Amino acid sequence: MADKKKNKIVLMKGEATFHYIALVIMTLFMLFCIVPLVLMMTVSFSSETSLVHGYRFIPEAWSLDAYAFMWAKRATIARAYGLTIVVTVIGTIASLIITSLFAYPLSRKDFKPRNVIAFILFFTMLFNGGMTASYIVWTRLFHIKNSLFAYLLPGALMGGMNVMLVRNYFNANIPYSIIEAARLDGAHDWTIYSKIMVPLSKPIMTTIGLFSALGYWNNWTAGLYYIGDPKLYTIQVYLKKLMDSIQFLKTTDLQDEAVLLAQRSLPTESARMAVAIIALIPVLIVYPMVQKELIKGMVIGGVKG
Amino acid sequence: MADIRFEDVTKIFPFQEVTGLFNRKQQKLILEQQKAMPYTSNEGVIALQHLDLHIKDGEFVAVLGPSGSGKSTLLRLISGLEKPSVGTVYFDDRDYNGVRPEDRDVAMVFQNYSLYPNQTVYKNIAFPLEVKHIPREEIEPEVNRIAELLGLDEKLDRLPQDLSGGEKQRVAIARSLVKKPGVLLLDEPFSNLDVIMRHKLRAQLKKIHSVYKTTFVYVTHDQYDALSLADRIIILKDGIKQMDAPTADVYNYPVNRFCAEFIGSPVMNFLEEIPVSPEGYFTILGERFKLTRQQSKALKKNEKITVGIRGTNIEIANEGIPAVVEYPEMIESDLIIHLKVGDTPLTAVEKISNPDQIRYFRDQEIHIKLDQDYFHVFNEDEERI
């Protein structure tokens, strides 16, 4: 008991107030993040008829209709899922390689044009050609329409912000003398990059990797703009198309009694949520694994501008 | 093996630019500090100027000087990490200005070790050989041999973070030696280590030099390191070479007052603004001495002199110049006696083996003797005459 008292951290008055305010704010933030997830989950397990009265945290009537509907569409969903995984894995690896390869010379003091290149990079973060110009360039020049490159290339492969984060990490956390030591040991740039810089940058690589993976996983706009072939739908594109179809069915005035009946029994809201849950599963699995490195990377990468 | 020559080398570091919206105040402060440096040009701070130097193959040379004197710049110019603004660096009579560090036959031990934190001791030591694509079976015996020489054979599987400062520095030395460089550069390698470790590593370094016989260039601000290790010492001040001579000469015949003050501990005693008669006589602490003919010749008319005397050359005797002890101070085996002769403070040094032998106390009246053979005489330009 006495030991407990001894070890108790005594907070100054101002500190204690700050702690309480911080606690309240962080709790609110946490709720803002968690409540929609919980709601999404419960809605996906609700019967469609019960949702007429609005969303509830505890469903009025439980139902697995949405998941049964998903199961019926399992072949399409599995293909979309597989494609999303392929795009995410390839895209993330490519993005990490390109981002770090771009950041490395920018972090080198002896690379003279680094300021000009950094400016160009920064400029593209603020200004770009807009959607129409990008669309024309990607489809007419690079012919990415209806190919996997549509998911990989436009805007997603390398973000200026990510390059800045990695460059800052290199600058702030890897002493320049280590690079100099490696050069004097006879290492050329590729060896320094691959054997020294990348292994020492796990936190920022994890952070960028996760950002990038999330970007690829959640990317539905690329599918919308460039993909017409249903075989090339990713899970997000499929979700979007599904939602559009359901919306279409709901809003179209159909005279056929049988279709009308089917339309009424079709899980709409719950199906949307079920697909969203399915799409969310990999992120929920991966995030806790990389959380520690992610926080480290974000904090350290943002230290120095 | 390599023979290094500097021909009229000057290195100018550009001034810090004040840019961006943030940290402007700090940037301006740095710029002001740079502009207040002793030697600047329109372009920037002059770190080294008009340096001519010749380091012979297999020599152990120490570069000594206070902070900001250009020691590390000199080392970086040899390594190729910096290029001269003016002048040429030659290796074995070949112009090396355009040769990149990775293509020079040079290795460097850094003050902050600069080990690769993600690699084990073995990997760190093997790295220079691996990048040369030497077969693994040849690397292993070489790494083991050098690890044994430096007492690291038990630590090969450890990461740098699990090593003490001395061990880290030994790994750094091992890594730099494993590729058998023509030149080994050491940038204040012992400055982060405690005294005992310094002593141990100093001895080890001397041994390594005798084994490898490669050219060693050792930068330090610690005169003990320089005096105990080097065959030759180069003293720099504000980027200008002050002295370049064998170690004993640097101690015994400093070319100017700066070198005399910089080498030796405690600092040399200086008796300043002493008038000299036309016949060459001068008086210090009440005793009369005479300049040699050569010294008199080197002196301008009515020029005053400064006489430097090392504490080790002041003898405490039963008779002579009366002095009062301020306090004695024991540093290792040296007893430093702080004295006053009238208003003139002096330090004398005696060798003792244990504190019981201290026979001086505050306000004790003693006598000292000066021997002119050990006087260092400087003119008003602070040059030795």
XYZ file of C-alpha atoms in Angstrom:
690
model
C 0.000 0.000 0.000
C 2.786 2.312 1.019
C 4.670 1.398 -2.151
C 1.646 2.197 -4.243
C 1.445 5.652 -2.717
C 5.148 6.151 -3.294
C 4.945 5.249 -6.970
C 1.893 7.354 -7.686
C 2.648 10.091 -10.222
C 1.704 13.433 -8.789
C 0.447 15.822 -11.430
C 0.681 19.589 -11.153
C -2.667 21.375 -11.201
C -2.319 22.587 -14.800
C -1.055 19.188 -15.925
C -4.016 17.390 -14.380
C -6.493 19.711 -16.131
C -4.660 19.151 -19.411
C -4.781 15.389 -18.877
C -8.534 15.422 -18.254
C -9.256 17.634 -21.272
C -7.000 15.458 -23.429
C -8.764 12.353 -22.147
C -12.202 13.749 -23.040
C -11.076 14.860 -26.509
C -9.362 11.547 -27.252
C -12.421 9.598 -26.036
C -14.606 11.644 -28.359
C -12.249 11.009 -31.258
C -12.219 7.319 -30.444
C -16.026 7.233 -30.452
C -16.142 9.094 -33.771
C -14.011 6.339 -35.237
C -15.589 3.323 -33.575
C -19.318 4.170 -33.668
C -19.655 4.061 -37.477
C -17.837 0.716 -37.518
C -20.103 -0.792 -34.902
C -23.146 0.604 -36.660
C -21.956 -0.788 -39.969
C -21.544 -4.202 -38.373
C -24.986 -4.260 -36.715
C -26.741 -2.925 -39.812
C -25.177 -5.701 -41.890
C -26.782 -8.206 -39.500
C -30.214 -6.493 -39.522
C -33.176 -7.547 -41.560
C -33.930 -5.176 -44.414
C -37.488 -4.455 -43.198
C -36.290 -3.392 -39.754
C -34.003 -0.800 -41.350
C -36.980 1.163 -42.681
C -37.164 2.817 -39.259
C -33.526 3.811 -39.382
C -30.203 2.361 -38.169
C -29.962 0.915 -34.672
C -27.043 -0.320 -32.644
C -29.077 -3.366 -31.572
C -31.028 -4.639 -34.569
C -34.805 -4.942 -34.221
C -34.659 -8.152 -36.191
C -31.441 -10.085 -36.791
C -30.823 -11.438 -40.254
C -28.038 -13.016 -42.297
C -29.745 -12.126 -45.571
C -27.043 -9.680 -46.537
C -24.342 -12.315 -46.078
C -26.484 -14.902 -47.865
C -26.748 -12.436 -50.731
C -22.953 -12.033 -50.661
C -22.554 -15.797 -50.602
C -24.709 -16.057 -53.709
C -22.361 -13.616 -55.362
C -19.264 -15.350 -53.977
C -17.575 -16.033 -57.302
C -17.693 -12.373 -58.314
C -16.740 -11.165 -54.842
C -13.844 -13.642 -54.569
C -12.493 -12.532 -57.940
C -12.791 -8.881 -56.946
C -11.156 -9.661 -53.635
C -8.271 -11.498 -55.265
C -7.759 -8.701 -57.745
C -7.742 -6.127 -54.945
C -5.096 -8.127 -53.086
C -2.950 -8.398 -56.223
C -3.279 -4.680 -56.953
C -2.592 -3.753 -53.334
C 0.482 -5.980 -52.991
C 2.060 -5.017 -56.321
C 1.124 -1.363 -55.928
C 2.424 -1.114 -52.365
C 5.751 -2.760 -53.165
C 6.192 -0.634 -56.290
C 5.159 2.477 -54.423
C 7.624 1.798 -51.593
C 10.475 1.204 -54.010
C 9.734 4.277 -56.121
C 9.041 6.551 -53.136
C 12.210 5.581 -51.281
C 14.297 5.720 -54.460
C 13.017 9.249 -55.015
C 13.559 10.256 -51.389
C 17.129 8.925 -51.143
C 18.822 11.379 -53.540
C 16.752 14.206 -52.087
C 18.209 13.393 -48.683
C 21.789 13.503 -49.991
C 23.520 16.795 -49.266
C 25.949 16.215 -52.108
C 23.155 15.892 -54.699
C 23.135 19.426 -56.066
C 19.789 19.556 -57.942
C 17.928 18.219 -54.915
C 16.316 21.572 -54.098
C 14.988 22.037 -57.632
C 13.609 18.501 -57.707
C 12.102 18.916 -54.230
C 10.409 22.105 -55.441
C 8.961 20.363 -58.506
C 7.735 17.552 -56.271
C 6.209 19.992 -53.808
C 4.592 21.928 -56.657
C 2.808 18.811 -57.889
C 1.458 18.278 -54.392
C -0.364 21.597 -54.631
C -1.221 21.863 -58.305
C -2.037 19.295 -60.965
C -3.545 19.123 -64.411
C -6.998 18.202 -63.182
C -9.124 15.166 -63.914
C -9.808 15.700 -67.622
C -6.188 16.234 -68.553
C -5.092 13.247 -66.438
C -7.773 11.082 -68.014
C -6.660 11.985 -71.510
C -2.997 11.394 -70.717
C -3.605 8.041 -69.029
C -5.991 6.680 -71.640
C -4.551 8.096 -74.869
C -0.865 8.196 -74.077
C -0.451 5.279 -71.691
C -3.508 3.218 -72.782
C -4.277 1.997 -69.319
C -8.024 1.674 -69.877
C -9.362 -1.752 -68.923
C -6.045 -2.978 -67.623
C -4.613 -3.513 -64.140
C -2.360 -0.497 -64.676
C -5.458 1.653 -64.278
C -5.384 0.807 -60.577
C -1.621 1.001 -60.208
C -0.488 4.068 -62.071
C -2.738 7.128 -61.814
C -1.792 9.189 -58.821
C -1.262 6.207 -56.598
C 2.232 4.977 -57.405
C 4.075 7.835 -55.781
C 2.717 10.596 -53.659
C 4.726 13.767 -53.131
C 3.758 13.771 -49.487
C 5.132 10.265 -49.012
C 8.428 11.210 -50.633
C 8.703 14.182 -48.284
C 8.001 11.964 -45.271
C 10.637 9.423 -46.282
C 13.175 12.130 -47.095
C 12.596 13.754 -43.711
C 13.019 10.390 -42.024
C 16.305 9.774 -43.832
C 17.544 13.248 -42.905
C 16.484 13.233 -39.289
C 17.141 9.649 -38.270
C 20.036 8.289 -40.240
C 23.227 10.173 -39.380
C 24.867 11.473 -42.528
C 28.180 10.112 -41.286
C 26.804 6.571 -41.769
C 26.381 7.298 -45.477
C 29.860 8.812 -45.558
C 31.272 5.778 -43.734
C 29.619 3.480 -46.273
C 31.042 5.501 -49.170
C 34.506 5.244 -47.656
C 33.958 1.516 -47.189
C 33.603 1.416 -50.953
C 29.808 1.238 -51.216
C 28.155 2.922 -54.176
C 24.722 4.501 -54.035
C 22.683 1.388 -54.741
C 24.430 -0.540 -51.935
C 23.996 2.364 -49.525
C 20.322 2.621 -50.432
C 19.544 -1.081 -50.276
C 21.797 -2.229 -47.437
C 21.806 0.811 -45.163
C 18.997 3.266 -45.805
C 16.078 0.912 -46.396
C 16.800 -1.501 -43.512
C 17.205 1.486 -41.172
C 13.899 2.996 -42.255
C 11.476 0.296 -41.169
C 9.125 2.658 -39.297
C 8.673 5.084 -42.174
C 8.523 2.275 -44.732
C 5.761 0.642 -42.702
C 3.913 3.933 -42.490
C 4.199 4.673 -46.181
C 3.454 1.047 -46.986
C 0.277 1.148 -44.956
C -0.819 4.497 -46.405
C -0.152 3.189 -49.836
C -1.829 -0.180 -49.215
C -4.904 1.566 -47.835
C -4.899 3.832 -50.864
C -4.845 0.864 -53.240
C -7.324 -1.152 -51.203
C -9.857 1.664 -51.015
C -9.319 2.983 -54.528
C -12.635 2.885 -56.362
C -12.287 6.001 -58.497
C -9.723 4.411 -60.817
C -12.170 1.597 -61.510
C -14.919 4.091 -62.131
C -12.895 6.126 -64.643
C -10.877 3.515 -66.438
C -12.467 0.068 -65.971
C -15.485 -1.111 -67.975
C -14.806 -4.848 -67.872
C -16.570 -6.406 -64.808
C -13.828 -9.060 -64.653
C -11.402 -6.309 -63.644
C -13.500 -4.930 -60.798
C -11.779 -4.692 -57.451
C -13.776 -5.110 -54.267
C -14.311 -1.370 -53.888
C -15.398 -0.969 -57.478
C -17.688 -3.931 -57.068
C -19.146 -2.372 -53.918
C -19.744 0.880 -55.755
C -21.377 -0.894 -58.708
C -23.488 -2.971 -56.334
C -24.683 0.115 -54.533
C -25.465 1.782 -57.835
C -27.453 -1.279 -59.002
C -29.411 -1.467 -55.766
C -30.143 2.238 -55.980
C -31.236 1.772 -59.583
C -33.616 -1.044 -58.630
C -35.067 0.964 -55.790
C -35.659 4.099 -57.757
C -36.954 2.539 -60.996
C -40.731 2.290 -61.344
C -41.189 -1.366 -62.292
C -44.577 -2.819 -63.262
C -43.629 -6.487 -63.197
C -45.087 -7.968 -59.988
C -42.395 -10.652 -59.669
C -39.550 -8.115 -60.012
C -41.299 -5.862 -57.552
C -41.451 -8.714 -55.074
C -37.778 -9.499 -55.572
C -36.951 -5.855 -55.210
C -38.738 -5.674 -51.849
C -36.981 -8.753 -50.469
C -33.541 -7.670 -51.753
C -31.170 -6.726 -48.924
C -30.049 -3.239 -49.876
C -28.778 -1.286 -46.885
C -27.567 -4.396 -45.062
C -25.876 -5.677 -48.228
C -23.975 -2.427 -48.634
C -22.761 -2.683 -45.078
C -21.872 -6.362 -45.471
C -19.715 -5.651 -48.510
C -18.094 -2.770 -46.654
C -17.360 -5.108 -43.721
C -15.865 -7.705 -46.046
C -13.732 -5.007 -47.675
C -12.600 -3.837 -44.274
C -11.437 -7.202 -42.906
C -7.841 -7.151 -44.290
C -7.283 -3.629 -42.985
C -8.540 -4.655 -39.553
C -6.135 -7.604 -39.573
C -3.067 -5.752 -40.855
C -3.348 -2.485 -38.922
C -2.726 -3.820 -35.375
C 0.346 -5.673 -36.647
C 2.017 -2.542 -37.956
C 0.550 -0.025 -35.520
C 3.738 0.404 -33.457
C 6.002 1.024 -36.447
C 3.319 3.203 -38.023
C 3.166 5.600 -35.075
C 6.962 5.707 -34.866
C 7.200 6.473 -38.580
C 4.575 9.195 -38.484
C 6.063 10.902 -35.451
C 9.668 10.709 -36.636
C 8.939 11.450 -40.296
C 7.234 14.643 -39.307
C 9.960 15.914 -37.001
C 12.062 17.841 -39.477
C 10.847 19.879 -42.427
C 49.837 2.400 -49.570
C 49.714 6.023 -50.485
C 51.714 9.167 -50.483
C 49.491 12.255 -50.081
C 50.341 15.732 -51.250
C 48.353 18.950 -50.935
C 49.307 21.706 -53.339
C 48.080 25.179 -52.368
C 44.724 23.802 -51.210
C 42.035 26.203 -50.070
C 38.589 25.151 -48.960
C 35.710 27.603 -48.738
C 32.355 26.557 -47.311
C 29.495 28.673 -48.665
C 27.598 30.836 -46.205
C 24.326 29.493 -44.848
C 21.419 30.841 -46.870
C 18.475 32.377 -45.062
C 15.488 30.814 -46.793
C 11.907 29.823 -46.105
C 9.385 31.230 -43.697
C 10.392 29.305 -40.610
C 13.567 29.241 -38.497
C 14.760 32.469 -40.096
C 16.015 33.809 -36.787
C 18.140 30.733 -36.179
C 19.423 30.768 -39.766
C 20.383 34.442 -39.439
C 22.228 33.687 -36.212
C 24.235 30.939 -37.903
C 25.003 33.289 -40.806
C 26.200 35.993 -38.408
C 28.411 33.476 -36.629
C 29.840 32.363 -39.969
C 30.543 35.941 -41.036
C 32.314 36.540 -37.737
C 34.787 33.717 -38.442
C 38.433 34.863 -38.647
C 38.747 34.287 -42.396
C 35.863 34.753 -44.800
C 35.526 35.584 -48.472
C 32.561 36.870 -50.472
C 31.472 33.275 -51.009
C 31.812 31.857 -47.545
C 33.953 30.758 -44.650
C 37.546 29.849 -45.465
C 38.121 26.595 -43.623
C 41.610 25.944 -44.980
C 43.878 28.273 -46.892
C 46.906 27.808 -49.104
C 47.793 24.504 -47.543
C 50.884 22.725 -48.795
C 51.403 19.352 -47.250
C 53.213 16.113 -47.836
C 52.304 12.963 -45.934
C 54.678 10.174 -46.798
C 53.699 6.590 -47.350
C 53.394 4.677 -44.051
C 53.754 7.751 -41.860
C 51.682 8.321 -38.718
C 50.756 11.991 -38.843
C 48.646 13.805 -36.275
C 46.751 16.955 -37.195
C 46.305 19.086 -34.139
C 44.391 22.275 -33.589
C 41.560 23.881 -31.668
C 37.904 23.635 -32.754
C 37.289 25.317 -36.104
C 40.925 25.154 -37.144
C 40.183 23.067 -40.242
C 41.411 19.675 -38.996
C 38.325 17.728 -40.028
C 38.147 19.609 -43.328
C 41.700 18.468 -44.048
C 40.694 14.883 -43.340
C 37.567 15.145 -45.480
C 39.647 16.539 -48.336
C 41.907 13.501 -48.157
C 38.907 11.181 -48.013
C 37.210 12.875 -50.962
C 34.093 13.730 -48.959
C 34.975 17.358 -49.744
C 36.606 18.793 -52.822
C 39.149 21.611 -52.657
C 37.819 25.018 -53.721
C 41.301 25.829 -55.012
C 44.399 23.653 -55.351
C 45.001 19.969 -55.869
C 45.179 16.868 -53.715
C 47.560 14.244 -55.051
C 47.760 10.571 -54.160
C 51.034 9.061 -55.328
C 51.462 12.058 -57.669
C 48.050 11.479 -59.288
C 45.511 14.311 -59.227
C 42.729 12.981 -56.984
C 40.400 16.014 -57.001
C 37.835 14.254 -59.165
C 38.072 10.813 -57.555
C 35.039 9.841 -55.488
C 35.503 8.643 -51.882
C 34.308 5.133 -52.716
C 36.985 4.859 -55.397
C 39.851 6.067 -53.190
C 41.993 3.644 -51.277
C 41.013 5.347 -48.032
C 39.205 4.320 -44.841
C 38.012 6.518 -42.029
C 37.232 6.111 -38.346
C 34.625 8.632 -37.240
C 34.315 10.343 -33.888
C 30.755 9.058 -33.473
C 31.711 5.524 -34.654
C 29.193 5.554 -37.554
C 28.567 1.832 -37.350
C 25.661 0.328 -39.232
C 23.109 -0.190 -36.454
C 21.166 -2.855 -38.332
C 24.188 -5.097 -38.803
C 26.077 -7.288 -36.344
C 29.713 -6.616 -35.465
C 30.726 -9.328 -37.945
C 28.612 -7.778 -40.702
C 29.930 -4.312 -39.919
C 33.529 -5.464 -40.190
C 32.819 -7.553 -43.295
C 30.907 -4.758 -45.069
C 33.879 -3.190 -46.941
C 34.845 -6.621 -48.264
C 31.277 -7.558 -49.168
C 30.824 -4.445 -51.267
C 33.975 -5.436 -53.132
C 32.256 -8.784 -53.885
C 35.043 -10.786 -52.249
C 34.012 -14.448 -51.780
C 32.518 -15.267 -48.381
C 35.162 -17.898 -47.628
C 37.865 -15.250 -47.959
C 35.973 -12.679 -45.902
C 35.461 -14.863 -42.861
C 39.132 -15.542 -41.951
C 39.988 -11.898 -42.591
C 37.213 -10.648 -40.287
C 38.141 -13.188 -37.621
C 41.798 -12.195 -37.783
C 41.167 -8.495 -37.336
C 38.502 -9.116 -34.685
C 41.056 -11.112 -32.727
C 43.669 -8.379 -33.121
C 41.233 -5.874 -31.644
C 39.774 -8.203 -29.015
C 36.367 -8.401 -30.652
C 36.245 -12.131 -31.347
C 33.683 -12.709 -28.578
C 31.392 -9.910 -29.775
C 30.963 -10.761 -33.434
C 27.282 -11.686 -33.110
C 26.280 -8.563 -31.232
C 24.614 -5.473 -32.591
C 26.375 -2.112 -32.149
C 23.725 -1.001 -29.640
C 24.866 -3.780 -27.284
C 28.492 -2.606 -27.218
C 30.313 -0.128 -24.982
C 31.869 3.029 -26.454
C 35.340 1.485 -26.535
C 34.055 -1.649 -28.236
C 32.161 0.396 -30.805
C 35.275 2.343 -31.624
C 37.272 -0.865 -31.956
C 34.648 -2.186 -34.383
C 34.966 1.060 -36.346
C 38.752 0.633 -36.453
C 38.400 -3.018 -37.468
C 35.936 -2.109 -40.227
C 38.284 0.517 -41.580
C 41.331 -1.760 -41.496
C 39.776 -4.900 -42.937
C 40.033 -3.694 -46.515
C 43.720 -2.859 -45.957
C 43.436 0.771 -47.053
C 46.323 2.803 -48.357
C 45.402 5.576 -45.952
C 43.574 5.348 -42.650
C 41.977 8.566 -41.489
C 41.009 8.920 -37.840
C 38.734 11.805 -36.899
C 39.034 12.296 -33.146
C 38.340 8.608 -32.599
C 38.873 8.615 -28.840
C 37.101 11.809 -27.877
C 33.973 9.980 -26.677
C 35.896 7.497 -24.547
C 36.980 7.498 -20.919
C 40.647 7.869 -19.937
C 41.336 4.173 -19.339
C 39.812 3.164 -22.644
C 41.790 5.906 -24.375
C 45.052 4.556 -22.970
C 44.190 1.025 -24.064
C 43.149 2.041 -27.564
C 46.134 4.338 -28.013
C 48.454 1.397 -27.371
C 46.380 -0.796 -29.675
C 46.458 1.803 -32.436
C 50.214 2.126 -32.226
C 50.494 -1.645 -32.474
C 48.141 -1.736 -35.457
C 50.221 0.905 -37.233
C 53.356 -1.121 -36.730
C 51.595 -4.222 -38.087
C 49.855 -2.634 -41.092
C 52.424 0.069 -41.879
C 49.752 2.009 -43.717
C 49.567 5.809 -43.776
C 47.703 7.034 -40.682
C 46.313 10.565 -40.487
C 44.980 11.235 -37.022
C 42.959 14.358 -36.311
C 42.643 15.412 -32.712
C 42.495 18.386 -30.426
C 44.065 16.265 -27.706
C 47.798 16.845 -27.600
C 48.399 13.647 -25.591
C 47.004 11.548 -28.435
C 49.144 13.416 -30.934
C 52.338 13.355 -28.868
C 52.059 9.712 -27.905
C 51.065 8.327 -31.299
C 52.372 10.386 -34.173
C 55.719 10.465 -35.939
C 54.916 13.951 -37.145
C 52.493 16.653 -36.039
C 50.779 19.282 -38.137
C 49.300 22.167 -36.154
C 46.476 24.207 -37.673
C 44.890 27.448 -36.545
C 42.009 29.176 -38.323
C 42.679 27.084 -41.417
C 46.352 28.017 -41.668
C 49.196 25.588 -41.101
C 51.260 26.777 -38.149
C 53.784 24.009 -37.859
C 54.652 20.736 -39.530
C 57.460 18.920 -37.775
C 58.492 15.697 -36.049
C 56.734 15.210 -32.707
C 59.745 16.014 -30.516
C 60.448 19.235 -32.437
C 56.863 20.400 -32.016
C 57.307 20.108 -28.251
C 60.865 21.369 -27.991
C 60.974 24.033 -30.690
C 57.500 25.501 -31.236
C 57.684 27.921 -34.163
C 55.358 30.491 -32.651
C 53.589 31.349 -29.467
C 50.358 29.612 -30.550
C 52.157 26.279 -30.994
C 54.024 26.753 -27.733
C 50.767 27.431 -25.920
C 48.889 24.646 -27.620
C 51.384 21.867 -26.924
C 52.286 20.818 -23.414
C 50.374 20.531 -20.190
C 50.179 22.578 -18.062
C 50.277 25.435 -20.541
C 53.695 27.015 -20.987
C 54.450 30.003 -18.725
C 54.785 33.243 -20.686
C 56.612 36.309 -19.447
C 55.562 39.110 -21.719
C 56.773 42.477 -23.019
C 60.322 42.104 -21.788
C 62.636 44.869 -23.002
C 66.006 43.852 -24.436
C 69.096 46.014 -24.167
C 71.081 46.752 -27.355
C 73.655 44.251 -26.070
C 70.967 41.544 -25.904
C 70.446 41.514 -22.129
C 67.006 41.063 -20.640
C 65.706 40.583 -17.120
C 62.983 38.233 -16.005
C 61.799 37.670 -12.454
C 64.745 39.726 -11.245
C 67.393 37.619 -12.993
C 69.487 38.775 -15.923
C 69.916 36.722 -19.076
C 71.439 37.299 -22.487
C 70.024 36.433 -25.897
C 72.190 34.333 -28.185
C 73.803 36.133 -31.090
C 71.366 34.541 -33.487
C 68.372 35.647 -31.398
C 69.698 39.192 -31.121
C 70.117 39.328 -34.894
C 66.518 38.230 -35.467
C 65.191 40.971 -33.228
C 64.295 44.444 -34.464
C 65.563 47.534 -32.663
C 63.703 48.204 -29.400
C 61.523 45.179 -29.969
C 60.250 43.534 -26.836
C 60.258 39.785 -26.365
C 58.057 37.157 -24.778
C 59.813 34.351 -22.969
C 58.099 30.998 -22.627
C 59.157 28.438 -20.030
C 57.570 25.046 -19.572
C 56.615 24.096 -16.038
C 58.821 21.019 -16.299
C 61.820 23.320 -16.850
C 61.289 25.313 -13.654
C 63.359 23.777 -10.903
C 62.336 24.157 -7.262
C 65.552 24.656 -5.338
C 66.878 25.775 -2.000
C 68.034 29.074 -3.410
C 67.206 31.202 -6.431
C 64.173 33.346 -7.266
C 61.846 33.563 -4.253
C 58.274 32.421 -4.928
C 55.111 31.714 -2.956
C 53.037 28.559 -3.450
C 49.412 29.263 -4.305
C 48.298 25.648 -4.314
C 49.628 22.252 -5.465
C 47.587 20.081 -7.816
C 48.227 16.435 -8.614
C 47.298 15.226 -12.091
C 48.269 11.596 -12.624
C 51.995 11.479 -11.809
C 52.517 15.223 -12.278
C 52.494 17.555 -9.339
C 51.593 20.975 -10.691
C 52.649 23.720 -8.318
C 50.897 27.020 -8.905
C 53.272 29.778 -7.819
C 53.540 33.507 -7.689
C 56.747 35.441 -8.124
C 55.689 38.903 -7.063
C 52.558 39.394 -9.127
C 53.606 36.984 -11.876
C 51.794 33.646 -11.798
C 53.786 30.564 -12.830
C 53.302 26.830 -12.840
C 56.062 24.387 -12.095
C 55.846 20.627 -12.520
C 57.441 17.868 -10.472
C 57.122 14.139 -10.972
C 55.783 12.208 -7.982
C 54.539 8.676 -7.609
C 51.947 9.099 -4.860
C 50.043 11.904 -3.102
C 52.096 11.424 0.123
C 55.025 12.982 -1.670
C 53.311 16.359 -1.946
C 55.506 18.602 0.170
C 54.074 21.973 -0.833
C 51.262 23.900 0.774
C 49.491 27.221 0.338
C 51.587 30.364 1.071
C 54.776 28.305 1.440
C 57.865 30.315 0.542
C 60.127 28.483 -1.867
C 62.840 29.253 -4.464
C 62.927 28.468 -8.130
C 65.676 28.260 -10.742
C 65.342 29.019 -14.445
C 67.595 27.525 -17.094
C 68.026 29.686 -20.190
C 68.653 26.592 -22.320
C 64.940 25.848 -22.045
C 63.696 29.356 -22.822
C 61.425 29.805 -25.816
C 61.850 33.370 -27.024
C 59.239 35.023 -29.243
C 59.263 38.407 -30.947
C 56.376 40.884 -31.074
C 54.893 38.969 -34.041
C 54.826 35.956 -31.749
C 57.345 34.131 -33.937
C 60.173 32.138 -32.378
C 63.574 33.733 -32.592
